[in-house]
PDB file of C-alpha atoms in Angstrom:
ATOM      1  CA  UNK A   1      97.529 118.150 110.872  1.00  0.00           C
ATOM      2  CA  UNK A   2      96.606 116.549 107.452  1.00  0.00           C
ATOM      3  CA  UNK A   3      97.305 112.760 108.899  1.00  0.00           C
ATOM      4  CA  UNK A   4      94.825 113.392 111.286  1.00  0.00           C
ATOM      5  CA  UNK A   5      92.357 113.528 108.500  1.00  0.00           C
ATOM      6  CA  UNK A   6      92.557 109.479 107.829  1.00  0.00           C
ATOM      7  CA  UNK A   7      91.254 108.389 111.114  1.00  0.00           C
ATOM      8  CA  UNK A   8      88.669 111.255 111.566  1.00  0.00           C
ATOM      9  CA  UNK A   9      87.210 109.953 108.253  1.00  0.00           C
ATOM     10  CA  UNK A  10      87.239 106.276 109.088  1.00  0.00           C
ATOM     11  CA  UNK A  11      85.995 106.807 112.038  1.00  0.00           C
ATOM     12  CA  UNK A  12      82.728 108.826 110.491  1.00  0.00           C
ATOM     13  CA  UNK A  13      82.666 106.384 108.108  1.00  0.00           C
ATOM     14  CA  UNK A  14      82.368 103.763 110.684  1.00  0.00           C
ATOM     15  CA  UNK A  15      79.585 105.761 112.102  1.00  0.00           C
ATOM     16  CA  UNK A  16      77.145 106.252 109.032  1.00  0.00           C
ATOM     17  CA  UNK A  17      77.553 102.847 107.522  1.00  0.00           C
ATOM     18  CA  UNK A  18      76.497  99.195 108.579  1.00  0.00           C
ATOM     19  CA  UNK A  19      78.679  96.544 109.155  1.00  0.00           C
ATOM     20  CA  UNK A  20      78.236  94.852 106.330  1.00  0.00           C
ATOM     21  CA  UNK A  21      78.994  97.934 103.803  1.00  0.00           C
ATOM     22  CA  UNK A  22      82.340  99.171 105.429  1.00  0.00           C
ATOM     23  CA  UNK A  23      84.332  97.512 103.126  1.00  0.00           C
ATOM     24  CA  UNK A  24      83.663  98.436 100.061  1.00  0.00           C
ATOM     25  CA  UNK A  25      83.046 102.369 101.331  1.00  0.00           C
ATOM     26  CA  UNK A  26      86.764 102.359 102.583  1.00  0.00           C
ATOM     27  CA  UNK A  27      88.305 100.685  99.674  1.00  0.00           C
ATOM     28  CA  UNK A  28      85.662 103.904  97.510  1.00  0.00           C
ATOM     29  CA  UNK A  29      88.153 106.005 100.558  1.00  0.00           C
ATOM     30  CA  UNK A  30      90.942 104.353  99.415  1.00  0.00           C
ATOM     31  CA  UNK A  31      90.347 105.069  95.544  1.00  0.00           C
ATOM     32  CA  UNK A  32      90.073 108.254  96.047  1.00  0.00           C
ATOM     33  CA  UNK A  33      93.727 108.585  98.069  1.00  0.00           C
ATOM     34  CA  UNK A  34      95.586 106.612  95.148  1.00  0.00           C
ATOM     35  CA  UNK A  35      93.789 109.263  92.851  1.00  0.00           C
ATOM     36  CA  UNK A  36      94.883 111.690  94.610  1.00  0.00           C
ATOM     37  CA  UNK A  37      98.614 110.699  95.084  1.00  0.00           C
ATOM     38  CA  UNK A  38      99.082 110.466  91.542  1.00  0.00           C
ATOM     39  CA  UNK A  39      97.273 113.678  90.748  1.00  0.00           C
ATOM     40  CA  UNK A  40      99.597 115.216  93.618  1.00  0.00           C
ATOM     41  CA  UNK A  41     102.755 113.482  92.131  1.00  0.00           C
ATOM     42  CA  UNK A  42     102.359 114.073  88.515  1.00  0.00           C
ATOM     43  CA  UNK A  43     101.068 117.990  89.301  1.00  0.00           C
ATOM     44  CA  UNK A  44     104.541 118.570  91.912  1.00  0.00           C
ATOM     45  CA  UNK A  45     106.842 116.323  89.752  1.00  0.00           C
ATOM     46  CA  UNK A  46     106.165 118.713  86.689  1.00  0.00           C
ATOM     47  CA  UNK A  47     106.586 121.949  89.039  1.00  0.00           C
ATOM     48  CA  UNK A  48     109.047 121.218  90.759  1.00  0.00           C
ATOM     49  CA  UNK A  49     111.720 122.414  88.338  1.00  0.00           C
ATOM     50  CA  UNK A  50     109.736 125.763  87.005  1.00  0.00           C
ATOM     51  CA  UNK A  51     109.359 129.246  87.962  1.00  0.00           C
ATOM     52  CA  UNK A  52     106.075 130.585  88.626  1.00  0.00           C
ATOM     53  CA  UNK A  53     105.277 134.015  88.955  1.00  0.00           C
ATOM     54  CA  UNK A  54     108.930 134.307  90.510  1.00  0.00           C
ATOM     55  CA  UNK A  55     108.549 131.887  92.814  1.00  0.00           C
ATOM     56  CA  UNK A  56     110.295 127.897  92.512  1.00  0.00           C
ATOM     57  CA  UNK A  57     108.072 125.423  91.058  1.00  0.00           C
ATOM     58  CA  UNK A  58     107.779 123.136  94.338  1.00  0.00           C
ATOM     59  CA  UNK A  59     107.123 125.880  96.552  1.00  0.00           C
ATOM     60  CA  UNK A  60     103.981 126.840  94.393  1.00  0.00           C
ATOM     61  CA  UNK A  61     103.266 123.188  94.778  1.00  0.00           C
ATOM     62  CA  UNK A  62     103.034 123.043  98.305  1.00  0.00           C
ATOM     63  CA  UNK A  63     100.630 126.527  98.260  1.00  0.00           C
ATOM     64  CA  UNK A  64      98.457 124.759  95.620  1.00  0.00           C
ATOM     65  CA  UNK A  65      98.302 121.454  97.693  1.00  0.00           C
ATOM     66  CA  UNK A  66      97.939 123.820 100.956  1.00  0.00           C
ATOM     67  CA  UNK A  67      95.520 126.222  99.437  1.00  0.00           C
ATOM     68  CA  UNK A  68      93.417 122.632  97.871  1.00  0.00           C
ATOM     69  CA  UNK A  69      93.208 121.183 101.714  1.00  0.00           C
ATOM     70  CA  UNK A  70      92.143 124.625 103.297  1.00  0.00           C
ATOM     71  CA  UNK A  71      89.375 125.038 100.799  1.00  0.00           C
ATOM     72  CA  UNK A  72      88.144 120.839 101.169  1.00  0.00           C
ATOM     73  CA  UNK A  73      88.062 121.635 104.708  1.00  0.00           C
ATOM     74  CA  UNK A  74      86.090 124.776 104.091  1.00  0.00           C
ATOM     75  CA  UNK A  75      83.719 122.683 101.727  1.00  0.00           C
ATOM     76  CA  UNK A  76      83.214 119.899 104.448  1.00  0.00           C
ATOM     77  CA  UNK A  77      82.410 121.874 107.776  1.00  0.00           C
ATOM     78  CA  UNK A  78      79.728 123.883 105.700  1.00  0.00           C
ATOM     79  CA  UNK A  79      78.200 121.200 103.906  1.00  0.00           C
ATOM     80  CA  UNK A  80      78.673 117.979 106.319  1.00  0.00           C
ATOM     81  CA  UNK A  81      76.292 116.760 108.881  1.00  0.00           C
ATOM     82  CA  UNK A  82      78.140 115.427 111.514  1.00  0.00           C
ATOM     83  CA  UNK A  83      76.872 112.248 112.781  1.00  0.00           C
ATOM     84  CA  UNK A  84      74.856 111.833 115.905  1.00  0.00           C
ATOM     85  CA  UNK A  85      76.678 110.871 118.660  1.00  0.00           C
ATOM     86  CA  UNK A  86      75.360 107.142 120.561  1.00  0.00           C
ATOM     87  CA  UNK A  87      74.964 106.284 123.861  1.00  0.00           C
ATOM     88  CA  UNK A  88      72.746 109.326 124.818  1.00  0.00           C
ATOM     89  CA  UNK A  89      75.022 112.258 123.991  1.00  0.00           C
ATOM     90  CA  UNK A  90      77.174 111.752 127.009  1.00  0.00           C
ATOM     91  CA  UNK A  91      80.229 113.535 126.641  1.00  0.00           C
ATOM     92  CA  UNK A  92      83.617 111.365 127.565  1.00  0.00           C
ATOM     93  CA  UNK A  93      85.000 111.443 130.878  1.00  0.00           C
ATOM     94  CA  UNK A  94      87.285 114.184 131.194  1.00  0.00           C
ATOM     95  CA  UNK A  95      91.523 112.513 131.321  1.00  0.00           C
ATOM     96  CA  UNK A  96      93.015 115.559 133.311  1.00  0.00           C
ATOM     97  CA  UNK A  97      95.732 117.530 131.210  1.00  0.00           C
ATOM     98  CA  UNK A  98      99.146 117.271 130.747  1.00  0.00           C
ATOM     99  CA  UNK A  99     101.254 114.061 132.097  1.00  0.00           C
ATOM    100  CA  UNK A 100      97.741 112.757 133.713  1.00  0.00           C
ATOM    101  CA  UNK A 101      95.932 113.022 130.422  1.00  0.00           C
ATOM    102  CA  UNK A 102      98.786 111.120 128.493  1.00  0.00           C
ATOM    103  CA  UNK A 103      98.588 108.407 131.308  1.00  0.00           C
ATOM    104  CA  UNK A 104      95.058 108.299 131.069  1.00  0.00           C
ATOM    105  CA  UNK A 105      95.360 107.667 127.192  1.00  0.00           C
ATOM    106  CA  UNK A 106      98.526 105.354 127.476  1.00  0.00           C
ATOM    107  CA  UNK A 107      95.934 103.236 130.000  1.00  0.00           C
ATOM    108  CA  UNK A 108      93.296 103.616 127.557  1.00  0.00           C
ATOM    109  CA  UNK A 109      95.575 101.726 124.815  1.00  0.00           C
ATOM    110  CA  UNK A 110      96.878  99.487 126.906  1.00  0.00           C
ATOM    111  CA  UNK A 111      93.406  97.998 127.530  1.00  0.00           C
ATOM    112  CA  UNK A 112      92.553  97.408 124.313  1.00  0.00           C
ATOM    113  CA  UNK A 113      95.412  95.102 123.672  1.00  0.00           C
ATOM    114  CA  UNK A 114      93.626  92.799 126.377  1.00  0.00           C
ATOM    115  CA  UNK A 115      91.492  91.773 123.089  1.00  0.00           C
ATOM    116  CA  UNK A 116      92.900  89.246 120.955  1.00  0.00           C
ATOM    117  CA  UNK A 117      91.513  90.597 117.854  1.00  0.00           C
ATOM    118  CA  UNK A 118      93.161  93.645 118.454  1.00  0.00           C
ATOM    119  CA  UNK A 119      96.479  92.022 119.132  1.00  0.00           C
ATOM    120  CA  UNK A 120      96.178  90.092 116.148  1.00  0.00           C
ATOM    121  CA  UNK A 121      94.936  93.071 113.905  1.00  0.00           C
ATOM    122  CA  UNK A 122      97.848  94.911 115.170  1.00  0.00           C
ATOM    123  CA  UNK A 123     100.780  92.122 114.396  1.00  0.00           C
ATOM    124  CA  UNK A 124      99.490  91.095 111.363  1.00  0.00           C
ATOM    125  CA  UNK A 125      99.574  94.934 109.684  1.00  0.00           C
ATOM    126  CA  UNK A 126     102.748  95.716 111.416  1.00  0.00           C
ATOM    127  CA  UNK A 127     104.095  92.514 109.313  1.00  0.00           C
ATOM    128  CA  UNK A 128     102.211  93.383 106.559  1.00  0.00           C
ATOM    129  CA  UNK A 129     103.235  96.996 106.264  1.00  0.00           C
ATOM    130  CA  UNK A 130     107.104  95.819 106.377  1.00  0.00           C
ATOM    131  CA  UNK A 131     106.514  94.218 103.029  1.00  0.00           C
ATOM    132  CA  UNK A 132     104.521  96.995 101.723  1.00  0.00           C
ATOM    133  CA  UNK A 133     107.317  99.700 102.561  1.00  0.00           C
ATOM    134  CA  UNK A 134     110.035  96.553 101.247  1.00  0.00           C
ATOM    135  CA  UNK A 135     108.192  97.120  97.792  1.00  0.00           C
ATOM    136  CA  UNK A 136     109.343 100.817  97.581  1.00  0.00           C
ATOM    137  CA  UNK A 137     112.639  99.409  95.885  1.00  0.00           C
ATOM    138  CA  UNK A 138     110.545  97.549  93.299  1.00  0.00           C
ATOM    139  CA  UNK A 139     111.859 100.444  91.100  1.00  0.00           C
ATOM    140  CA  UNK A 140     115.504 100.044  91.796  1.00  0.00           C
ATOM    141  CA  UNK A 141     115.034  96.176  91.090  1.00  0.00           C
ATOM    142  CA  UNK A 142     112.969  97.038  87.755  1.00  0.00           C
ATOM    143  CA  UNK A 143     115.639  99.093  86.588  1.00  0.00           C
ATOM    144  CA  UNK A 144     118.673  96.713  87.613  1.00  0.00           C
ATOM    145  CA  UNK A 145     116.322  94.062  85.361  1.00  0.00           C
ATOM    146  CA  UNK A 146     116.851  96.097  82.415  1.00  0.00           C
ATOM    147  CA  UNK A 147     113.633  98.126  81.990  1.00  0.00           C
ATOM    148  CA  UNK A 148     114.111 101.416  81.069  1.00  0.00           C
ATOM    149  CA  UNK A 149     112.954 104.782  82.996  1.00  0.00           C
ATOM    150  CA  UNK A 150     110.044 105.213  81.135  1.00  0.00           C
ATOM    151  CA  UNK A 151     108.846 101.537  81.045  1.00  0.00           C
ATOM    152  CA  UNK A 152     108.957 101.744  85.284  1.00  0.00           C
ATOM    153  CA  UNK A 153     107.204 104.869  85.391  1.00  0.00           C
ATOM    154  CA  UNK A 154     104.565 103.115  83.520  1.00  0.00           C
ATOM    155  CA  UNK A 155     104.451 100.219  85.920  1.00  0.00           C
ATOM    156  CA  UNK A 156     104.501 102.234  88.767  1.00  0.00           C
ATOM    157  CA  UNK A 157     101.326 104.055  87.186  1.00  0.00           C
ATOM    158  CA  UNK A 158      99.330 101.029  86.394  1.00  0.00           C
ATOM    159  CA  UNK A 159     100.313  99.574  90.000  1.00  0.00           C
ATOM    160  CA  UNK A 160      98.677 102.125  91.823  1.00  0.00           C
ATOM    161  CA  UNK A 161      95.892 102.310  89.409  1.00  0.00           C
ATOM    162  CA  UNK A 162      95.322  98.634  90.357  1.00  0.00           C
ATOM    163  CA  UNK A 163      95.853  98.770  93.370  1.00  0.00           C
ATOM    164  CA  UNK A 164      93.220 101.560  93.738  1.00  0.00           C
ATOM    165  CA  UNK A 165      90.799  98.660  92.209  1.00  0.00           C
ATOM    166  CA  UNK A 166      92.002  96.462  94.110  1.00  0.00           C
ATOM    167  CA  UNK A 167      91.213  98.087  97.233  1.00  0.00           C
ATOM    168  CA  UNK A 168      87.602  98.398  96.267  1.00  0.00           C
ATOM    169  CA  UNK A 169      86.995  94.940  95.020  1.00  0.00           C
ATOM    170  CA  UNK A 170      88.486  93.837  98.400  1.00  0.00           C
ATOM    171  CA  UNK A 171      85.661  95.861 100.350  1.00  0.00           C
ATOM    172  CA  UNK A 172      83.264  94.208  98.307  1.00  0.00           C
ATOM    173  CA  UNK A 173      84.894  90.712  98.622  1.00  0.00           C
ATOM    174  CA  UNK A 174      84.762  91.264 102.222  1.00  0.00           C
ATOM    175  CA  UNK A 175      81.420  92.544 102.954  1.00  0.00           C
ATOM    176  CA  UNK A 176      79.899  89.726 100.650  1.00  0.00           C
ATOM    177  CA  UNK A 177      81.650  87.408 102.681  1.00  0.00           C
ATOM    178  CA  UNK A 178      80.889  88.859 105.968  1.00  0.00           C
ATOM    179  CA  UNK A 179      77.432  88.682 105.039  1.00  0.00           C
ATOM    180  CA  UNK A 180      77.436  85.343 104.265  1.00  0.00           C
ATOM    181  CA  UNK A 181      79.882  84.050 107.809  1.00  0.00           C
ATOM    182  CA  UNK A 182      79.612  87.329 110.376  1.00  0.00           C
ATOM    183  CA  UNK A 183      82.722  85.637 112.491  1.00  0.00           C
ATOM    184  CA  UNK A 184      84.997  84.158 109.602  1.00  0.00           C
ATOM    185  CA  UNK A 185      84.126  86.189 105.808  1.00  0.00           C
ATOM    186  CA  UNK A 186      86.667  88.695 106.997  1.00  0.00           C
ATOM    187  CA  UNK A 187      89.121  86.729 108.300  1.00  0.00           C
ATOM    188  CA  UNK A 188      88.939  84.407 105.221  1.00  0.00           C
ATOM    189  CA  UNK A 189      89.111  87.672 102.814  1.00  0.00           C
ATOM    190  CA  UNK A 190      92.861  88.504 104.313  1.00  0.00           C
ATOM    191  CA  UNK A 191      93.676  84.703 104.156  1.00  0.00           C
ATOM    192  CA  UNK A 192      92.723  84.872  99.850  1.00  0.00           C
ATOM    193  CA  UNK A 193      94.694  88.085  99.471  1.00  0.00           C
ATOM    194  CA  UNK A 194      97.393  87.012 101.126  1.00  0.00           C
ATOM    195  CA  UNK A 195      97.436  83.746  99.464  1.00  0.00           C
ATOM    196  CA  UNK A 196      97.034  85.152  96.209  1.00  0.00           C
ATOM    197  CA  UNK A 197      99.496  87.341  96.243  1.00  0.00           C
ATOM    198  CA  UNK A 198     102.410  85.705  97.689  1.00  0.00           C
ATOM    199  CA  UNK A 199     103.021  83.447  94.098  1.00  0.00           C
ATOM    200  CA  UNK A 200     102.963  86.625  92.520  1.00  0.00           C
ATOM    201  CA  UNK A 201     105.412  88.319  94.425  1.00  0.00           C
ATOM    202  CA  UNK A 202     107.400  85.239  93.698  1.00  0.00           C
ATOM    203  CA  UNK A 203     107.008  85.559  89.933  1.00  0.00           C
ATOM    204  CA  UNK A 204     108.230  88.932  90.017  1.00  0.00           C
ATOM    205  CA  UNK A 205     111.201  88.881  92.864  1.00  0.00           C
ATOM    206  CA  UNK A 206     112.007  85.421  92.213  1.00  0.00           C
ATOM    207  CA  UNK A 207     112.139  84.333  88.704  1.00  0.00           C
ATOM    208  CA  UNK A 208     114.082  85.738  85.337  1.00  0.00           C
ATOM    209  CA  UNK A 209     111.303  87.550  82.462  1.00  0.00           C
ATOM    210  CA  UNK A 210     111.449  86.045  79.262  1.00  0.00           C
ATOM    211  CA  UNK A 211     113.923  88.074  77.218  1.00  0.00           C
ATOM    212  CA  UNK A 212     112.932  90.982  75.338  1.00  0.00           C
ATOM    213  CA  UNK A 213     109.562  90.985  77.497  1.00  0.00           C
ATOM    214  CA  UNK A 214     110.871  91.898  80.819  1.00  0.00           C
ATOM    215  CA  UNK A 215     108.645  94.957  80.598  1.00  0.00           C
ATOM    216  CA  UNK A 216     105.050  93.319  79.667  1.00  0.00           C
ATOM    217  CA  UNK A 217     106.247  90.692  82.230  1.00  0.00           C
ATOM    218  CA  UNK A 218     106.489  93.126  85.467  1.00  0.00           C
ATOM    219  CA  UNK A 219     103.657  95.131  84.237  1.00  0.00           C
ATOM    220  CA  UNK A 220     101.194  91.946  83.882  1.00  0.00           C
ATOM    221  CA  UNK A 221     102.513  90.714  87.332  1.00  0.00           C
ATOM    222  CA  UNK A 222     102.213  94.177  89.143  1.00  0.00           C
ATOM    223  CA  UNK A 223      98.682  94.897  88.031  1.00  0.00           C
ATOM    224  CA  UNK A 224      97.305  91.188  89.557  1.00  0.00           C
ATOM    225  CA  UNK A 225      99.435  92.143  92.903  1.00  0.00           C
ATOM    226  CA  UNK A 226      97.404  95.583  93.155  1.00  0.00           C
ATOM    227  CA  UNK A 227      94.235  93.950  92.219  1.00  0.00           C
ATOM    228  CA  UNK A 228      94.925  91.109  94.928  1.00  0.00           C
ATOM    229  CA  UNK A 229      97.123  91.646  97.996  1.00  0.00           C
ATOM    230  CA  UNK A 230      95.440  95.397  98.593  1.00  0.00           C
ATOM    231  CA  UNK A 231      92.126  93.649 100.411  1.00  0.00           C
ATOM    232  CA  UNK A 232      93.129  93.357 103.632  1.00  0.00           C
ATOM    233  CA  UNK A 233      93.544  96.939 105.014  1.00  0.00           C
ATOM    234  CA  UNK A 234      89.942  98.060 103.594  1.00  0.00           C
ATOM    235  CA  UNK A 235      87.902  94.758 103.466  1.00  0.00           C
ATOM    236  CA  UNK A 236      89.633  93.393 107.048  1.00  0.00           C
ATOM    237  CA  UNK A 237      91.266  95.560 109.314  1.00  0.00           C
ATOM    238  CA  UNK A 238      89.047  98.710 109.431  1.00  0.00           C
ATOM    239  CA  UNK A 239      85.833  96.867 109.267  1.00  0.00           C
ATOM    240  CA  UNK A 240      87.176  94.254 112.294  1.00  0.00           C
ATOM    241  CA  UNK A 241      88.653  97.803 113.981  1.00  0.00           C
ATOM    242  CA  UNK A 242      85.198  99.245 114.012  1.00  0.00           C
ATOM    243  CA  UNK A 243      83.514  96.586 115.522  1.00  0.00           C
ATOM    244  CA  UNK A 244      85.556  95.872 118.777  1.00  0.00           C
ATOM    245  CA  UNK A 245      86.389  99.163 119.541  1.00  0.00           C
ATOM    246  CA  UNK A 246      84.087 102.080 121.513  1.00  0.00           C
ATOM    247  CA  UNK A 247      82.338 104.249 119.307  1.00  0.00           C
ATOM    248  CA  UNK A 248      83.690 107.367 121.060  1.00  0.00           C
ATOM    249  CA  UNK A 249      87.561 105.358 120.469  1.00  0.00           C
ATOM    250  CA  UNK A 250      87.583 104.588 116.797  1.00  0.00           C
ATOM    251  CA  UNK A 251      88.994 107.626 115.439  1.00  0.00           C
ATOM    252  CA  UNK A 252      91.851 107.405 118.193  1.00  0.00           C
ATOM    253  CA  UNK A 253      92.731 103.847 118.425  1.00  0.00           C
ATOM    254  CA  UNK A 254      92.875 103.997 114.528  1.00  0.00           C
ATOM    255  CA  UNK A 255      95.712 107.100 114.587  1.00  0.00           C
ATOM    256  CA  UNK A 256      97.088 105.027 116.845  1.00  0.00           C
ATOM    257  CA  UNK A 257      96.429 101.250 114.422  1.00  0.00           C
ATOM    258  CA  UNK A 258      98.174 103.338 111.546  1.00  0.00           C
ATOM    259  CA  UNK A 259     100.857 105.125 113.641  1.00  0.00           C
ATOM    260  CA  UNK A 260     102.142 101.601 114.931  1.00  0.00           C
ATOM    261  CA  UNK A 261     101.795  99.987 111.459  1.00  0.00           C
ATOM    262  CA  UNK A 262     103.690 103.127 109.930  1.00  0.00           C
ATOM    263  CA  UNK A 263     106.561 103.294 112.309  1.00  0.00           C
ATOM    264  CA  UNK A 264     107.014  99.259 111.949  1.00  0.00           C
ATOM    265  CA  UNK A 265     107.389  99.431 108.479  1.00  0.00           C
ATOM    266  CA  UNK A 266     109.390 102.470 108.371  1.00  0.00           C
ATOM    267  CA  UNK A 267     111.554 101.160 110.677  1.00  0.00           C
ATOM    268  CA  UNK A 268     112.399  97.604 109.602  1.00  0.00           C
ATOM    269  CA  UNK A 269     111.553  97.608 105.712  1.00  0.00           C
ATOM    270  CA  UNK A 270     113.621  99.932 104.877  1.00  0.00           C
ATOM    271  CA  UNK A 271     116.299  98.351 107.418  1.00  0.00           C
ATOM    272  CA  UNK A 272     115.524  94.610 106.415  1.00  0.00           C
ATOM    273  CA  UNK A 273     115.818  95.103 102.495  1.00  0.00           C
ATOM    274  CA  UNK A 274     119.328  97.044 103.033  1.00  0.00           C
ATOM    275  CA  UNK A 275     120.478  94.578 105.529  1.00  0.00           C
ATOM    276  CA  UNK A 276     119.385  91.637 103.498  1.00  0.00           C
ATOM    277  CA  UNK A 277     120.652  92.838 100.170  1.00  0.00           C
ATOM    278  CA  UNK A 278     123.993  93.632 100.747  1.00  0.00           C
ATOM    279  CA  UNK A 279     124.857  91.458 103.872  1.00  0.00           C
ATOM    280  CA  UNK A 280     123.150  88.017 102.964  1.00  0.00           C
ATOM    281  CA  UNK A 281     122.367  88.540  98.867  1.00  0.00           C
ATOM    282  CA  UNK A 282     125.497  90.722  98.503  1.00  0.00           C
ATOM    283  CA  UNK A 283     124.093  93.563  96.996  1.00  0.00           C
ATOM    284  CA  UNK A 284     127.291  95.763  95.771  1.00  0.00           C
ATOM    285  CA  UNK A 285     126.973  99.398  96.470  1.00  0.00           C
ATOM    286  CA  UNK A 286     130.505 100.543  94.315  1.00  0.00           C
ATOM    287  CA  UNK A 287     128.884  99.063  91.564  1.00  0.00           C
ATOM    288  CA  UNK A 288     125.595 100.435  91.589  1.00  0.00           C
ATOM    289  CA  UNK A 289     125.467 102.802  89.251  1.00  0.00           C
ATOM    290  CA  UNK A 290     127.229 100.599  86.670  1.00  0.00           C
ATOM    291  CA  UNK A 291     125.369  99.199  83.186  1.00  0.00           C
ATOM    292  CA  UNK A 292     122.717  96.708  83.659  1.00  0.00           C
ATOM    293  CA  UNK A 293     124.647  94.100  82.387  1.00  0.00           C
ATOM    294  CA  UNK A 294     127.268  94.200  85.120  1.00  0.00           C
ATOM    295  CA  UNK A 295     124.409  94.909  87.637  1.00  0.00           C
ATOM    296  CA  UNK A 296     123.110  91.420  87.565  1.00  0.00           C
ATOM    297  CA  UNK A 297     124.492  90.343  90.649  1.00  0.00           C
ATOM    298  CA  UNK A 298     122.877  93.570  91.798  1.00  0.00           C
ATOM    299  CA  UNK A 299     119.248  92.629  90.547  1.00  0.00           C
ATOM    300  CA  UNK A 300     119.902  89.175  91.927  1.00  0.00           C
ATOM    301  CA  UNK A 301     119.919  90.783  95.326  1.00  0.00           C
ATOM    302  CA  UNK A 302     117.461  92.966  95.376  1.00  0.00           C
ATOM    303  CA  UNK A 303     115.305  90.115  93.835  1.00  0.00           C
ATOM    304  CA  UNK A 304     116.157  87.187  91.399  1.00  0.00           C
TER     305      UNK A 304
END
């Protein structure tokens, strides 16, 4: 029930705001979910391991997180105004029930990806997401590199710190542009993140730290990739998603945007890094919990 949350609030948030202000609203959205993850993971991380009141630390956690949501949506459904609805307040035609109103929405979808944007929108963040789910081992490959537990945690921290900036200076990047060139700001905004952050990725994947500054290396690297190669699902897709799409569709064709993108890169990141690393880079699995120094040839799979 909670993931249905995302596209209900894009969708509003498509509703209330102009064109030319999405951007940097949804990366302000997107803030606020990195905040939250880390609030989440540093409260259940510390739990998880304690008794409270008689009762396992992680099972408190999920009442507290529970218990938080209920009371949000309390909060919002007495204070919120919902938006008023366009086009006259005519209510959707009715899809039937069952099989016929699956059909109906399976037909619905289908149509859409007569639009080329949409196509493109669509292949571009399943690619996209691949990567992004790829970049889950970044922790594995820090380690292998010879920074210590501590050291990652702390990259990990200031990577989704930048990131969360990152996702807000790419709304505003893209709205200033999209001001400025209504049919190409956006499309150039995903073209600068993406350039910009492909060298970087390449710095850090690709190339040996200097020795003795492995850490200050992949922490200085991590925080330009979250401040650079975050713009494109805030400052491009949503805003482009909003536009070509019925007002009445956006929350549902963007469940269905993020349930594509998700089960691409669920699917073939996870499946492409294993494959990759041990088949073609020959990535050792006996040997993986060895020292660092006889994980090299580990590290050089996962990365350099």
């Amino acid at each position: 029930m909670l993931a249905s949350l995302r596209p209900i609030a894009n969708g509003i948030v498509a509703d209330v705001t102009s064109e030319t202000n999405r951007g940097k609203v949804y990366g302000g959205m997107g803030i606020a979910m990195n905040v939250g993850t880390m609030a989440g993971t540093l409260i259940g991380t510390n739990m998880a391991r304690q008794t409270i009141f008689g009762i396992q630390g992680w099972r408190a956690a999920f009442v507290l997180i529970g218990t938080a949501s209920v009371l949000v949506g309390f909060v919002a459904w007495v204070l919120m105004q919902e938006p008023p609805k366009r086009g006259g307040g005519e209510a959707p035609a009715p899809k039937g029930r069952g099989c016929g109103a699956v059909r109906a929405e399976f037909w619905e979808l289908a149509s859409y990806f007569r639009m080329p944007s949409f196509c493109v929108l669509i292949l571009q963040g399943c690619f996209g997401s691949v990567a992004w789910n790829a970049l889950s081992y970044k922790t594995l490959f820090f380690q292998l590199g010879g920074v210590t537990d501590a050291q990652v945690a702390l990259i990990d921290v200031f990577s989704q710190i930048s990131g969360s900036l990152g996702n807000l200076l790419g709304g505003v990047v893209g709205d200033r542009l999209s001001r400025c060139s209504k049919n190409h700001g956006r499309p150039i905004t995903a073209q600068i993140s993406v350039l910009a952050g492909i060298p970087v990725a390449w710095f850090v994947f690709m190339t040996q730290p200097p020795d003795g500054g492995a850490f200050a290396y992949y922490l200085v690297l991590m925080i330009v990739l979250g401040l650079t190669a975050t713009w494109c699902g805030v400052g491009v897709n949503l805003p482009i998603l909003s536009q070509i799409v019925r007002d009445d569709r956006r929350a549902t064709i963007m469940a269905w945007q993020g349930s594509l993108e998700s089960s691409c890169s669920a699917i073939f990141g996870n499946a492409a890094v294993g494959f990759l690393a041990q088949n073609v880079f020959g990535y050792d699995l006996s040997n993986a919990n060895a020292s660092v120094a006889e994980n090299s040839e580990n590290s050089k799979a996962l990365g350099t």
